[in-house]
């Protein structure tokens, strides 16, 4: 995947037929992008702008496959501190939902990870909500309609 600007932090998943790839790209408009790749790594269609990245979506992101659609989590600073957000993408990369804020801490949430259980997504992340006591690991379960 070639970018006209700075691209970083890819997340790649195989859906049984092709790869789904997300990354942060600082092109115009900047943001979190998605594209599809065949088994040989050839692009299948255009890049899709998923969500705004600068200053949001700067940190970690992760893509997972449910069998029918992708789940995507990322760090986002739109509220002033890092929070974890989630959305679903169709096979073609089209958004299926609005952004869902998963963490709700007053301090930073980092390094989200995502997995599919068979009927919901499990999301875990590191969270500084207790300040000087240090970061802890938190979990959220996200059901799908």
PDB file of C-alpha atoms in Angstrom:
ATOM      1  CA  UNK A   1       0.000   0.000   0.000  1.00  0.00           C
ATOM      2  CA  UNK A   2       1.491   3.293  -1.043  1.00  0.00           C
ATOM      3  CA  UNK A   3       0.717   6.621   0.616  1.00  0.00           C
ATOM      4  CA  UNK A   4       1.265  10.161  -0.608  1.00  0.00           C
ATOM      5  CA  UNK A   5       2.406  11.110   2.896  1.00  0.00           C
ATOM      6  CA  UNK A   6       3.382   9.463   6.203  1.00  0.00           C
ATOM      7  CA  UNK A   7       1.686   6.103   6.879  1.00  0.00           C
ATOM      8  CA  UNK A   8       2.200   4.052  10.065  1.00  0.00           C
ATOM      9  CA  UNK A   9       0.886   1.454  12.531  1.00  0.00           C
ATOM     10  CA  UNK A  10      -0.724  -1.175  10.269  1.00  0.00           C
ATOM     11  CA  UNK A  11      -3.090  -3.889  11.460  1.00  0.00           C
ATOM     12  CA  UNK A  12      -3.726  -6.840   9.133  1.00  0.00           C
ATOM     13  CA  UNK A  13      -6.245  -9.705   9.308  1.00  0.00           C
ATOM     14  CA  UNK A  14      -7.209 -12.557   6.943  1.00  0.00           C
ATOM     15  CA  UNK A  15     -10.963 -13.092   6.476  1.00  0.00           C
ATOM     16  CA  UNK A  16     -10.751 -16.460   4.694  1.00  0.00           C
ATOM     17  CA  UNK A  17     -10.733 -14.916   1.211  1.00  0.00           C
ATOM     18  CA  UNK A  18      -8.622 -11.769   1.413  1.00  0.00           C
ATOM     19  CA  UNK A  19      -6.775  -9.478   3.810  1.00  0.00           C
ATOM     20  CA  UNK A  20      -8.214  -6.425   5.522  1.00  0.00           C
ATOM     21  CA  UNK A  21      -5.635  -3.750   6.373  1.00  0.00           C
ATOM     22  CA  UNK A  22      -5.953  -0.602   8.489  1.00  0.00           C
ATOM     23  CA  UNK A  23      -3.349   2.082   9.171  1.00  0.00           C
ATOM     24  CA  UNK A  24      -2.935   5.741  10.130  1.00  0.00           C
ATOM     25  CA  UNK A  25      -2.203   7.988   7.159  1.00  0.00           C
ATOM     26  CA  UNK A  26      -1.446  11.716   7.223  1.00  0.00           C
ATOM     27  CA  UNK A  27      -2.603  12.381   3.643  1.00  0.00           C
ATOM     28  CA  UNK A  28      -5.417  14.862   3.042  1.00  0.00           C
ATOM     29  CA  UNK A  29      -7.721  14.081   4.756  1.00  0.00           C
ATOM     30  CA  UNK A  30      -5.624  12.503   7.501  1.00  0.00           C
ATOM     31  CA  UNK A  31      -7.086   9.558   9.313  1.00  0.00           C
ATOM     32  CA  UNK A  32      -7.459   5.895   9.837  1.00  0.00           C
ATOM     33  CA  UNK A  33      -7.726   4.072   6.490  1.00  0.00           C
ATOM     34  CA  UNK A  34      -8.820   0.595   5.373  1.00  0.00           C
ATOM     35  CA  UNK A  35      -8.063  -1.367   2.212  1.00  0.00           C
ATOM     36  CA  UNK A  36      -8.491  -4.917   0.940  1.00  0.00           C
ATOM     37  CA  UNK A  37      -5.657  -7.083  -0.400  1.00  0.00           C
ATOM     38  CA  UNK A  38      -5.763 -10.395  -2.252  1.00  0.00           C
ATOM     39  CA  UNK A  39      -3.690 -13.402  -1.126  1.00  0.00           C
ATOM     40  CA  UNK A  40      -0.675 -12.070  -3.065  1.00  0.00           C
ATOM     41  CA  UNK A  41      -0.941  -8.588  -1.496  1.00  0.00           C
ATOM     42  CA  UNK A  42      -2.493  -6.809  -4.492  1.00  0.00           C
ATOM     43  CA  UNK A  43      -4.971  -4.043  -3.647  1.00  0.00           C
ATOM     44  CA  UNK A  44      -8.645  -4.762  -4.300  1.00  0.00           C
ATOM     45  CA  UNK A  45     -10.257  -1.367  -4.734  1.00  0.00           C
ATOM     46  CA  UNK A  46      -9.578   2.078  -3.334  1.00  0.00           C
ATOM     47  CA  UNK A  47      -8.465   3.032   0.176  1.00  0.00           C
ATOM     48  CA  UNK A  48     -11.385   3.881   2.474  1.00  0.00           C
ATOM     49  CA  UNK A  49     -11.136   6.749   4.974  1.00  0.00           C
ATOM     50  CA  UNK A  50     -12.577   5.277   8.193  1.00  0.00           C
ATOM     51  CA  UNK A  51     -12.153   8.063  10.755  1.00  0.00           C
ATOM     52  CA  UNK A  52     -10.156  11.247  11.352  1.00  0.00           C
ATOM     53  CA  UNK A  53      -6.669  10.612  12.747  1.00  0.00           C
ATOM     54  CA  UNK A  54      -5.019  13.919  13.531  1.00  0.00           C
ATOM     55  CA  UNK A  55      -5.140  14.641  16.375  1.00  0.00           C
ATOM     56  CA  UNK A  56      -7.405  11.631  16.966  1.00  0.00           C
ATOM     57  CA  UNK A  57      -6.482   7.993  16.263  1.00  0.00           C
ATOM     58  CA  UNK A  58      -2.781   8.635  16.759  1.00  0.00           C
ATOM     59  CA  UNK A  59      -2.050   5.544  18.834  1.00  0.00           C
ATOM     60  CA  UNK A  60      -2.561   1.811  18.630  1.00  0.00           C
ATOM     61  CA  UNK A  61      -5.276   0.216  16.506  1.00  0.00           C
ATOM     62  CA  UNK A  62      -6.305  -3.361  15.868  1.00  0.00           C
ATOM     63  CA  UNK A  63      -8.526  -5.085  13.321  1.00  0.00           C
ATOM     64  CA  UNK A  64     -10.335  -8.431  13.859  1.00  0.00           C
ATOM     65  CA  UNK A  65     -12.640 -10.556  11.672  1.00  0.00           C
ATOM     66  CA  UNK A  66     -15.983 -11.937  12.927  1.00  0.00           C
ATOM     67  CA  UNK A  67     -16.803 -14.181   9.984  1.00  0.00           C
ATOM     68  CA  UNK A  68     -19.178 -11.560   8.539  1.00  0.00           C
ATOM     69  CA  UNK A  69     -17.567  -8.165   9.246  1.00  0.00           C
ATOM     70  CA  UNK A  70     -14.491  -6.542  10.742  1.00  0.00           C
ATOM     71  CA  UNK A  71     -14.207  -5.020  14.201  1.00  0.00           C
ATOM     72  CA  UNK A  72     -11.786  -2.144  14.687  1.00  0.00           C
ATOM     73  CA  UNK A  73     -10.463  -0.601  17.927  1.00  0.00           C
ATOM     74  CA  UNK A  74      -8.103   2.357  18.275  1.00  0.00           C
ATOM     75  CA  UNK A  75      -6.728   4.982  20.659  1.00  0.00           C
ATOM     76  CA  UNK A  76      -8.285   8.382  20.097  1.00  0.00           C
ATOM     77  CA  UNK A  77      -7.592  11.768  21.720  1.00  0.00           C
ATOM     78  CA  UNK A  78     -10.660  13.676  20.523  1.00  0.00           C
ATOM     79  CA  UNK A  79     -11.693  14.302  24.159  1.00  0.00           C
ATOM     80  CA  UNK A  80      -8.278  15.533  25.316  1.00  0.00           C
ATOM     81  CA  UNK A  81      -7.069  12.228  26.803  1.00  0.00           C
ATOM     82  CA  UNK A  82      -6.538   8.915  25.023  1.00  0.00           C
ATOM     83  CA  UNK A  83      -9.677   6.786  24.953  1.00  0.00           C
ATOM     84  CA  UNK A  84     -10.475   3.495  23.238  1.00  0.00           C
ATOM     85  CA  UNK A  85     -13.051   3.519  20.444  1.00  0.00           C
ATOM     86  CA  UNK A  86     -14.656   0.713  18.430  1.00  0.00           C
ATOM     87  CA  UNK A  87     -16.552   0.426  15.147  1.00  0.00           C
ATOM     88  CA  UNK A  88     -17.550  -2.310  12.704  1.00  0.00           C
ATOM     89  CA  UNK A  89     -16.640  -2.378   9.011  1.00  0.00           C
ATOM     90  CA  UNK A  90     -18.289  -4.400   6.270  1.00  0.00           C
ATOM     91  CA  UNK A  91     -16.330  -6.806   4.078  1.00  0.00           C
ATOM     92  CA  UNK A  92     -15.804  -3.903   1.663  1.00  0.00           C
ATOM     93  CA  UNK A  93     -14.544  -1.617   4.479  1.00  0.00           C
ATOM     94  CA  UNK A  94     -17.711   0.510   4.669  1.00  0.00           C
ATOM     95  CA  UNK A  95     -18.575   1.624   8.208  1.00  0.00           C
ATOM     96  CA  UNK A  96     -21.506  -0.232   9.744  1.00  0.00           C
ATOM     97  CA  UNK A  97     -21.721   1.816  12.978  1.00  0.00           C
ATOM     98  CA  UNK A  98     -20.837   5.158  14.493  1.00  0.00           C
ATOM     99  CA  UNK A  99     -17.749   5.293  16.744  1.00  0.00           C
ATOM    100  CA  UNK A 100     -18.384   3.708  20.150  1.00  0.00           C
ATOM    101  CA  UNK A 101     -16.278   4.990  23.058  1.00  0.00           C
ATOM    102  CA  UNK A 102     -15.302   1.857  24.995  1.00  0.00           C
ATOM    103  CA  UNK A 103     -13.138   3.332  27.762  1.00  0.00           C
ATOM    104  CA  UNK A 104     -14.433   6.121  29.925  1.00  0.00           C
ATOM    105  CA  UNK A 105     -11.494   6.928  32.147  1.00  0.00           C
ATOM    106  CA  UNK A 106     -10.566  10.477  33.078  1.00  0.00           C
ATOM    107  CA  UNK A 107      -6.940   9.647  32.265  1.00  0.00           C
ATOM    108  CA  UNK A 108      -5.376   7.840  29.327  1.00  0.00           C
ATOM    109  CA  UNK A 109      -6.365   4.445  27.934  1.00  0.00           C
ATOM    110  CA  UNK A 110      -3.784   2.713  25.701  1.00  0.00           C
ATOM    111  CA  UNK A 111      -2.918  -0.336  23.616  1.00  0.00           C
ATOM    112  CA  UNK A 112      -6.333  -1.830  22.848  1.00  0.00           C
ATOM    113  CA  UNK A 113      -6.516  -5.401  21.648  1.00  0.00           C
ATOM    114  CA  UNK A 114      -9.512  -7.088  20.066  1.00  0.00           C
ATOM    115  CA  UNK A 115     -10.783 -10.617  19.479  1.00  0.00           C
ATOM    116  CA  UNK A 116     -13.993 -12.248  18.244  1.00  0.00           C
ATOM    117  CA  UNK A 117     -15.633 -14.876  20.485  1.00  0.00           C
ATOM    118  CA  UNK A 118     -18.220 -16.202  18.056  1.00  0.00           C
ATOM    119  CA  UNK A 119     -21.004 -13.804  19.135  1.00  0.00           C
ATOM    120  CA  UNK A 120     -19.280 -10.667  20.456  1.00  0.00           C
ATOM    121  CA  UNK A 121     -15.981  -8.795  20.430  1.00  0.00           C
ATOM    122  CA  UNK A 122     -13.770  -8.762  23.502  1.00  0.00           C
ATOM    123  CA  UNK A 123     -11.661  -5.624  23.960  1.00  0.00           C
ATOM    124  CA  UNK A 124      -8.845  -5.232  26.488  1.00  0.00           C
ATOM    125  CA  UNK A 125      -6.685  -2.160  27.122  1.00  0.00           C
ATOM    126  CA  UNK A 126      -4.322  -0.533  29.598  1.00  0.00           C
ATOM    127  CA  UNK A 127      -5.857   2.343  31.552  1.00  0.00           C
ATOM    128  CA  UNK A 128      -4.341   5.024  33.838  1.00  0.00           C
ATOM    129  CA  UNK A 129      -7.621   5.908  35.578  1.00  0.00           C
ATOM    130  CA  UNK A 130      -6.083   5.520  39.043  1.00  0.00           C
ATOM    131  CA  UNK A 131      -3.205   7.895  38.285  1.00  0.00           C
ATOM    132  CA  UNK A 132      -0.188   7.404  40.551  1.00  0.00           C
ATOM    133  CA  UNK A 133      -1.225   3.818  41.378  1.00  0.00           C
ATOM    134  CA  UNK A 134      -0.221   2.865  37.814  1.00  0.00           C
ATOM    135  CA  UNK A 135      -1.967   1.414  34.828  1.00  0.00           C
ATOM    136  CA  UNK A 136      -4.320  -1.556  35.037  1.00  0.00           C
ATOM    137  CA  UNK A 137      -5.878  -3.798  32.398  1.00  0.00           C
ATOM    138  CA  UNK A 138      -9.583  -3.403  31.614  1.00  0.00           C
ATOM    139  CA  UNK A 139     -12.021  -5.437  29.518  1.00  0.00           C
ATOM    140  CA  UNK A 140     -15.232  -4.649  27.646  1.00  0.00           C
ATOM    141  CA  UNK A 141     -17.556  -6.911  25.740  1.00  0.00           C
ATOM    142  CA  UNK A 142     -19.146  -5.395  22.627  1.00  0.00           C
ATOM    143  CA  UNK A 143     -22.210  -7.181  21.254  1.00  0.00           C
ATOM    144  CA  UNK A 144     -23.202  -6.955  17.626  1.00  0.00           C
ATOM    145  CA  UNK A 145     -26.693  -6.505  16.220  1.00  0.00           C
TER     146      UNK A 145
END
